[in-house]
Short mmCIF file of C-alpha atoms in Angstrom, two decimals:
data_model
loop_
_atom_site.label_atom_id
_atom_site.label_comp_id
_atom_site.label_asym_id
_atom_site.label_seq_id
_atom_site.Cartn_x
_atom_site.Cartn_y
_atom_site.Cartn_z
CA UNK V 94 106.05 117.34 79.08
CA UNK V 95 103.39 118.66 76.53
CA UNK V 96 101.71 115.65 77.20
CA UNK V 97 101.49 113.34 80.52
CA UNK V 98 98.85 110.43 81.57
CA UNK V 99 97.70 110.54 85.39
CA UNK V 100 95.72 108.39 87.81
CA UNK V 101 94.05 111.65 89.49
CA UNK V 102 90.45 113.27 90.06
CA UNK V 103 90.13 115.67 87.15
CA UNK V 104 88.04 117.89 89.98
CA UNK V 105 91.45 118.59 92.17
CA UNK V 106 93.21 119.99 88.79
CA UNK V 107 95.13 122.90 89.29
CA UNK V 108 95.14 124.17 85.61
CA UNK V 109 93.64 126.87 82.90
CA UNK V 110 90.98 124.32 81.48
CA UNK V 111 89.08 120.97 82.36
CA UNK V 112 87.18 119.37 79.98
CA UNK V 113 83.51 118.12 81.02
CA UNK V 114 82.10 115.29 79.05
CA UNK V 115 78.59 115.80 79.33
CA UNK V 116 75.03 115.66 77.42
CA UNK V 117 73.42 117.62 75.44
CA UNK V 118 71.58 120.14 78.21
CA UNK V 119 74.90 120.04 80.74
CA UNK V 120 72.56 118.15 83.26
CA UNK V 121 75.27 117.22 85.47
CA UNK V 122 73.90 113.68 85.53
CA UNK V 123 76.53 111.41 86.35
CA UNK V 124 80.04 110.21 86.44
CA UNK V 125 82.64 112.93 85.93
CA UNK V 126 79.79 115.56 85.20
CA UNK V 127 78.25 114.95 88.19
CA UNK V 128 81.93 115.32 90.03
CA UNK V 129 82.36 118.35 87.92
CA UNK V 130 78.90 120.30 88.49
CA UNK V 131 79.24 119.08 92.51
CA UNK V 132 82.49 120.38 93.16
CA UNK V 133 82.13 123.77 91.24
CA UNK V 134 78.87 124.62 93.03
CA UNK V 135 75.45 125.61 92.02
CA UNK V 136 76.43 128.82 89.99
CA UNK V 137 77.77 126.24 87.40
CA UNK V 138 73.97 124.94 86.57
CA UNK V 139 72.65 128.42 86.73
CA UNK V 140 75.19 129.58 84.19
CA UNK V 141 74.48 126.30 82.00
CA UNK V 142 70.73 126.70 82.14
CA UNK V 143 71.42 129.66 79.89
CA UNK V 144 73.63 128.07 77.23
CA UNK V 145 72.14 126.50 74.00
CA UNK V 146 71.82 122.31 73.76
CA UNK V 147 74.85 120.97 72.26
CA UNK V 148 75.21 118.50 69.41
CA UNK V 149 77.73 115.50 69.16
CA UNK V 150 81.19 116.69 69.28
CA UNK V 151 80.43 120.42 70.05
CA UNK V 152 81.82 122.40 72.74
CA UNK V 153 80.92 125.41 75.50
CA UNK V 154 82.61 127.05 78.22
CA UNK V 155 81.97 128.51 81.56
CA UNK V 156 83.73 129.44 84.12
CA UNK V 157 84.91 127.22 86.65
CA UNK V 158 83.70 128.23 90.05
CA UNK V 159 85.09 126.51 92.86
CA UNK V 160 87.33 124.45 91.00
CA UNK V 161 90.84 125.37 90.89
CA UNK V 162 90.65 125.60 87.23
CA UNK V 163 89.28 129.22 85.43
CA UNK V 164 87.43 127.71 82.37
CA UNK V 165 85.12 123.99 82.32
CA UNK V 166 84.46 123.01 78.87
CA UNK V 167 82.02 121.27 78.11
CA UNK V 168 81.44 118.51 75.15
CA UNK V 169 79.50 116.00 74.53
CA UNK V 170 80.88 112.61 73.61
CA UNK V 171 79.25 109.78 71.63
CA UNK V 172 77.79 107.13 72.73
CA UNK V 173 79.02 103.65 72.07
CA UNK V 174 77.47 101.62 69.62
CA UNK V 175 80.04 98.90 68.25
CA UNK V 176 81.72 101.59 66.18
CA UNK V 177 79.58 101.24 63.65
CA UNK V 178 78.21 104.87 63.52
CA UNK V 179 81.29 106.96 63.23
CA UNK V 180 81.74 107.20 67.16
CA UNK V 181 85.63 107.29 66.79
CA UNK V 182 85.46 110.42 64.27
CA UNK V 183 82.94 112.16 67.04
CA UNK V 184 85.11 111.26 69.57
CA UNK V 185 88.05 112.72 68.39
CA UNK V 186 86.12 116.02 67.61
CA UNK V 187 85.42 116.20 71.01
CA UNK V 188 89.35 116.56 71.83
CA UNK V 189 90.72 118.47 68.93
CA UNK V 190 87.14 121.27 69.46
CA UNK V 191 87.98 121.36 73.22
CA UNK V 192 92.37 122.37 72.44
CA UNK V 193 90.85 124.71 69.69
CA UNK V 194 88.85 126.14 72.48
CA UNK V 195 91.29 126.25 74.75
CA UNK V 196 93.60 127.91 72.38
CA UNK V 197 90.96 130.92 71.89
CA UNK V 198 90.67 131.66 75.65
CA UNK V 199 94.82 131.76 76.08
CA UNK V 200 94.56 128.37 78.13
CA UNK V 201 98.30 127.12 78.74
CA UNK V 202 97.43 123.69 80.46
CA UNK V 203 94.26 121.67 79.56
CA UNK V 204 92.87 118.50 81.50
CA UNK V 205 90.76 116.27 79.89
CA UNK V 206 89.05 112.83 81.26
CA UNK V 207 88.75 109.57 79.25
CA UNK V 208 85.29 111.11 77.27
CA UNK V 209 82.36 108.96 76.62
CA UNK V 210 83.86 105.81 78.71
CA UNK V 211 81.64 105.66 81.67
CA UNK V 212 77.38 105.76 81.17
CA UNK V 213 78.31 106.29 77.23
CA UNK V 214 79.76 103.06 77.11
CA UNK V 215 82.92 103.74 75.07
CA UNK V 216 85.41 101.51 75.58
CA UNK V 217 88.26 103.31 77.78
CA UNK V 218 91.46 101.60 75.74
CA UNK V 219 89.97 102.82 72.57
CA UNK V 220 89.15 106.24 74.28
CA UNK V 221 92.43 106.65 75.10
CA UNK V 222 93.75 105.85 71.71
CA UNK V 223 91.79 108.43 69.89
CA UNK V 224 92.70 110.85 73.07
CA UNK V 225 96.50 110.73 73.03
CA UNK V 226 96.15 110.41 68.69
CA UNK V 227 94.08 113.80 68.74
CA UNK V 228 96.26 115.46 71.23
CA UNK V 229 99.42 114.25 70.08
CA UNK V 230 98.73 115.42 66.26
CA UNK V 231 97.45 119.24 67.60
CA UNK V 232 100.23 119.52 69.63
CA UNK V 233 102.65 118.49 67.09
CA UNK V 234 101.19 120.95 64.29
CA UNK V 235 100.41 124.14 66.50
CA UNK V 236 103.00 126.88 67.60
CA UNK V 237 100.94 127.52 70.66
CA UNK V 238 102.34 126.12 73.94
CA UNK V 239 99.77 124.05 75.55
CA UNK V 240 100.52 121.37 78.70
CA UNK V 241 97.88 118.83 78.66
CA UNK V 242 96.81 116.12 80.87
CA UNK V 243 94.52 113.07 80.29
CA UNK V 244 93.40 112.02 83.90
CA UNK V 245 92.20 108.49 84.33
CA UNK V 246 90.62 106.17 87.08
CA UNK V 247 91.29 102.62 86.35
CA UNK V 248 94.47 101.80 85.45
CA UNK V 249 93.21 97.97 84.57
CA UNK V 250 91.17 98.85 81.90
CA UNK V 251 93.97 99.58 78.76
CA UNK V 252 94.62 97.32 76.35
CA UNK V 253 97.40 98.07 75.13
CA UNK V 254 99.10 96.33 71.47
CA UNK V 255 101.43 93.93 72.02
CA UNK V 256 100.55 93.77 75.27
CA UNK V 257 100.68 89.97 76.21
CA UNK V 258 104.64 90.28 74.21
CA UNK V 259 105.16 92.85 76.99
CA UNK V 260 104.31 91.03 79.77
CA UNK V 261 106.23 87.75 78.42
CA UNK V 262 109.43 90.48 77.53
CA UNK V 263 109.02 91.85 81.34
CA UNK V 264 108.72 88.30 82.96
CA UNK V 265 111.78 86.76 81.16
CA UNK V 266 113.77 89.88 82.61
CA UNK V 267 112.73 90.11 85.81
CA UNK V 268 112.61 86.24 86.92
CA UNK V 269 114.72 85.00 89.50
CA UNK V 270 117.83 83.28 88.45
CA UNK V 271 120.04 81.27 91.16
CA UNK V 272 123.14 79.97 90.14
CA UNK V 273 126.31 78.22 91.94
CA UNK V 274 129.54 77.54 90.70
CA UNK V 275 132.24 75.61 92.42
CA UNK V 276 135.33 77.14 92.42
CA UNK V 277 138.28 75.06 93.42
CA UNK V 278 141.16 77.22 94.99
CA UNK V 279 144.86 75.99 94.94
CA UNK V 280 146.01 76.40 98.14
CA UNK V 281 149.72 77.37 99.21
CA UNK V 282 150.93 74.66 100.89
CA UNK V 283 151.51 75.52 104.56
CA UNK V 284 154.32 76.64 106.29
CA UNK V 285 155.16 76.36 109.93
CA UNK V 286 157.44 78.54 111.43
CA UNK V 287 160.09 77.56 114.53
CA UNK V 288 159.15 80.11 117.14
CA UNK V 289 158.41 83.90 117.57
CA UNK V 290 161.26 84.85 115.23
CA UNK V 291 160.68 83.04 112.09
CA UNK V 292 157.23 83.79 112.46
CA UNK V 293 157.74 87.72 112.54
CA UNK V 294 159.75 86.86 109.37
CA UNK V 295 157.16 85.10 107.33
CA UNK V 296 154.82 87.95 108.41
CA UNK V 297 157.06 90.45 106.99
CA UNK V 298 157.42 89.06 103.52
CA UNK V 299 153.56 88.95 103.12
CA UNK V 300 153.48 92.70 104.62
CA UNK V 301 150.64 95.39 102.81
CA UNK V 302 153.35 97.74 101.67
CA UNK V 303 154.95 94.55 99.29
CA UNK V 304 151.98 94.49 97.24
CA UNK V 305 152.30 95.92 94.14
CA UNK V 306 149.78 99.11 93.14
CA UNK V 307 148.69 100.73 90.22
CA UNK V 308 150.54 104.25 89.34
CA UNK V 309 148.60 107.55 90.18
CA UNK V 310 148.36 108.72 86.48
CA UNK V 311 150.10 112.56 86.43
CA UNK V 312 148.43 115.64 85.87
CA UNK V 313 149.67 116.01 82.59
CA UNK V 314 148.51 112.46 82.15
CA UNK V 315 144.37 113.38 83.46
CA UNK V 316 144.38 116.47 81.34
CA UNK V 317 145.09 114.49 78.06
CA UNK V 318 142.58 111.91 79.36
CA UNK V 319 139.66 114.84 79.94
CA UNK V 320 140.53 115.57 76.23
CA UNK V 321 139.64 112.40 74.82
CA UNK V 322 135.94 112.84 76.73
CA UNK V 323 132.71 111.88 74.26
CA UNK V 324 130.37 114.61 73.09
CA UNK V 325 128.24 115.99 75.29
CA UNK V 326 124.23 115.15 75.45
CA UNK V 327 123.61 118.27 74.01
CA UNK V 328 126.44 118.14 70.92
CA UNK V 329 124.91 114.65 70.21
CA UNK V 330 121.62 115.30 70.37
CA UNK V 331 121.83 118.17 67.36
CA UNK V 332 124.23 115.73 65.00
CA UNK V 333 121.54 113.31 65.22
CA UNK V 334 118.87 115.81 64.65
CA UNK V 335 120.84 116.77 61.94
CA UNK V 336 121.80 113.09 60.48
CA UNK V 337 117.90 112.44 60.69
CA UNK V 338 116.93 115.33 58.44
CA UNK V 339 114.69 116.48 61.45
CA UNK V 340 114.21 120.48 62.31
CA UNK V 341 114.69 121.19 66.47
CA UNK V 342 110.87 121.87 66.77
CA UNK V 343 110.21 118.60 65.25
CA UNK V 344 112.54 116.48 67.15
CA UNK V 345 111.22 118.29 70.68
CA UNK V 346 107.67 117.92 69.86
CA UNK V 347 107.90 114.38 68.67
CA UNK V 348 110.05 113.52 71.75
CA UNK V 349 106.77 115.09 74.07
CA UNK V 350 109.40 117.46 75.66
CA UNK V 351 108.35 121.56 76.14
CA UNK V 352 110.79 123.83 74.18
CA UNK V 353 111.51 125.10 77.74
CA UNK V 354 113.34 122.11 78.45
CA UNK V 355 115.08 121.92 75.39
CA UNK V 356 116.41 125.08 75.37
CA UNK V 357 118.07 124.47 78.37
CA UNK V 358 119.73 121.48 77.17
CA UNK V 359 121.50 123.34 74.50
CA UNK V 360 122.19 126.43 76.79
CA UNK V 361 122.16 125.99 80.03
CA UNK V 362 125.88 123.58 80.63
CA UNK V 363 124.67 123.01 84.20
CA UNK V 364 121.68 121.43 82.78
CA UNK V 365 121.74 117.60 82.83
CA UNK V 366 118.96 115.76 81.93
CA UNK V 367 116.71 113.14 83.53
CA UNK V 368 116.45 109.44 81.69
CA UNK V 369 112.96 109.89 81.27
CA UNK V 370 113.91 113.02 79.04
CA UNK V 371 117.26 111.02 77.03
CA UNK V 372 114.87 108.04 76.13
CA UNK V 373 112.04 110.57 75.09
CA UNK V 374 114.54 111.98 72.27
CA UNK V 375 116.19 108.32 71.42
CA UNK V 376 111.88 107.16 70.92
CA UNK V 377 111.88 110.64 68.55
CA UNK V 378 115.03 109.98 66.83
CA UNK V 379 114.06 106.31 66.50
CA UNK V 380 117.11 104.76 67.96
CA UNK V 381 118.92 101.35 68.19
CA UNK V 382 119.35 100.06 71.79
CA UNK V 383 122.95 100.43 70.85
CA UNK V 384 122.53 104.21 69.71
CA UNK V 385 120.28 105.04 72.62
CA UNK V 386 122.76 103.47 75.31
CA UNK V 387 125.18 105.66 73.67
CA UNK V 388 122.47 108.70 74.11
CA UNK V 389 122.43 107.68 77.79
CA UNK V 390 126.13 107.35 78.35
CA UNK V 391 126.63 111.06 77.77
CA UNK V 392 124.70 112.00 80.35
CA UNK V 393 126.40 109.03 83.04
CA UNK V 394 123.39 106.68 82.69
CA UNK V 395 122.10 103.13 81.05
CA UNK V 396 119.19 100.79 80.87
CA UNK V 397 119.00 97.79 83.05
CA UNK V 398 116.93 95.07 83.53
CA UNK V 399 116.66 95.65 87.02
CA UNK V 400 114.68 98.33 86.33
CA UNK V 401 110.66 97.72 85.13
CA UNK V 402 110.72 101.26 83.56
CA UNK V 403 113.99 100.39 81.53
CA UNK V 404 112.46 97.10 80.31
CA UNK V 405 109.14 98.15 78.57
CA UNK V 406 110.92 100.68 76.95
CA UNK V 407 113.37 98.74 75.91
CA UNK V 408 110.70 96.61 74.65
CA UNK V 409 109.25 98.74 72.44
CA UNK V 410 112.46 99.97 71.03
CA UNK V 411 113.93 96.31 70.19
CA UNK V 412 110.02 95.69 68.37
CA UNK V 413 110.73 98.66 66.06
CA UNK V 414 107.67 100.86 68.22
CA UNK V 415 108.40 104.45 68.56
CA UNK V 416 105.13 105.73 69.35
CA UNK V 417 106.27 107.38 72.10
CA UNK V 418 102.48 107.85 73.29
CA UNK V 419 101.72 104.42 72.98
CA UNK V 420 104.97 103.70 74.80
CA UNK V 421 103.55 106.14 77.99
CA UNK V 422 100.23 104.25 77.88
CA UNK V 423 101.92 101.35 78.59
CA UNK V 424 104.42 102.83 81.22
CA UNK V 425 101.01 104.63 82.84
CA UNK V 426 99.06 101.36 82.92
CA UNK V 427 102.72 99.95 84.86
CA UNK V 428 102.52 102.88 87.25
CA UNK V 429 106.16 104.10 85.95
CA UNK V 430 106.52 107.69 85.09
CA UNK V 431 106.23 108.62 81.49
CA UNK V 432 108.50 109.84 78.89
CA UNK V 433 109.28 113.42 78.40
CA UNK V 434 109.67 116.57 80.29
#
């Protein structure tokens, strides 16, 4: 998954890159820079105290200490005033300078917090708009191979379009339904039997072995059966490709799956993938529900309304909404995994 949202500590990543959002003189002053610069240790400061003040947007790098990741980069977000002076354009800078960055020093996996939401006052649904919009379109128009994470605290704090739909969509599936019918049952009128040997006799005619069973089919009968099998996930998945005028690259990256994982689909025939991976391609492909439960069929599986992770996508599906990172906001904010692989 090029792209995943997480409820975790950006400090405990295991990964090439964090980003720090921080001010202007890497002061370490609070919030996530404060985590950052405390759990790296003091040769983080000393190596900032030789850097040069950054501006709005900029970026620097250092190394990471005693953090399990090998580079900190550091940018400083704007801070929040209404929107009125172009803090969504800086914001984004912040993201797209800190991949280009990342890209330079050979980073494959990048880990960014929700920048300029805490003491900057940004507010964090909007943050995470611009952040999966900024990552989404470098990821989708570079060659590189980058895995990035956007770490977040409060899962509360999204506002997410259409979201009061969604919660009316999940409440009318999930609600309770009771229900009883009365059956009436025609009985066989009784029978009573004059002693031990008519009774063996009426038990005999109602014996296990008189009711009727369904014919074993024959092998020649299950091997013309196997032949009338649908295609597989893999020989649908490249006619629809096809039918939508879409190249591989473009259907994998749009989908949020690595090409690692796609190339297994469509070589490996022991490879069967998970739902979260089939619905990632149906959101690319912009499927019906009817199309994508035939997707999911191929690989033995289907949505159901039992099933909160089912439902929202479903959701945004039947509304038309294939933004698949919108769609993993929502699923985040739900605590359900997100799309992709």
């Amino acid at each position: 998954m090029p792209l995943q949202i997480i409820h975790k500590d950006i400090t405990t990543m295991d990964c090439d890159a964090i980003v720090n959002p921080t001010d202007s003189y890497f002061s370490g002053g609070g919030g996530t820079d404060r985590a950052i610069h405390t759990g790296a240790g003091p040769g983080l400061s000393a190596e900032c105290e030789r850097l040069e003040p950054l501006s709005f947007g900029e970026v620097a790098v250092t190394g990471g200490y005693k953090l399990p990741c090998r580079y900190i980069i550091h940018t400083m977000g704007p801070v929040w005033n209404g929107g009125y002076n172009c803090e969504s354009v800086l914001l984004r800078s912040c993201y797209m300078n800190a991949l280009f960055k990342a890209s330079e020093l050979g980073a494959k996996s990048i880990a960014f917090p929700l920048i300029s939401s805490g003491t900057f006052g940004f507010p964090k649904d909007k943050v995470l708009r611009i952040a999966i919009d900024a990552i989404s379109d470098y990821i989708s128009n570079t060659d590189k191979e980058i895995f990035v994470t956007v770490c977040v605290h409060d899962r509360e704090a999204f506002v997410l379009s259409k979201e009061i739909a969604l919660k009316e969509y999940i409440d009318e599936h999930t609600k309770p339904r009771f229900r009883y019918e009365a059956h009436t049952v025609a009985m066989a009128p009784m029978h009573s039997c004059n002693g031990p040997e008519e009774m063996d006799a009426c038990c005999a005619s109602y014996s296990v072995s008189s009711i009727p069973t369904a014919k074993a089919p024959s092998r020649e009968d299950l091997s013309k059966w196997i032949k009338k099998q649908d295609d597989t996930f893999a020989v649908m998945l490249l006619k629809l490709i096809d039918e939508k005028g879409m190249t591989d690259v473009q259907c994998y990256k749009k989908a949020n799956v690595s090409k690692g994982t796609f190339w297994k689909i469509n070589n490996d025939p022991n490879y069967r993938p998970s739902k979260a991976t089939v619905l990632a391609f149906a959101i690319a492909l912009e499927l019906s529900i009817e199309e994508t439960e035939q997707l999911l069929r191929t690989v033995g599986l289907a949505l159901s309304h039992s099933n909160l992770f089912d439902l929202i996508v479903e959701f945004y599906i039947t509304n038309g909404n294939y933004d698949i990172y919108e769609i993993n906001a929502a699923l985040f904010k739900y605590d359900q995994v997100c799309i992709g692989c």
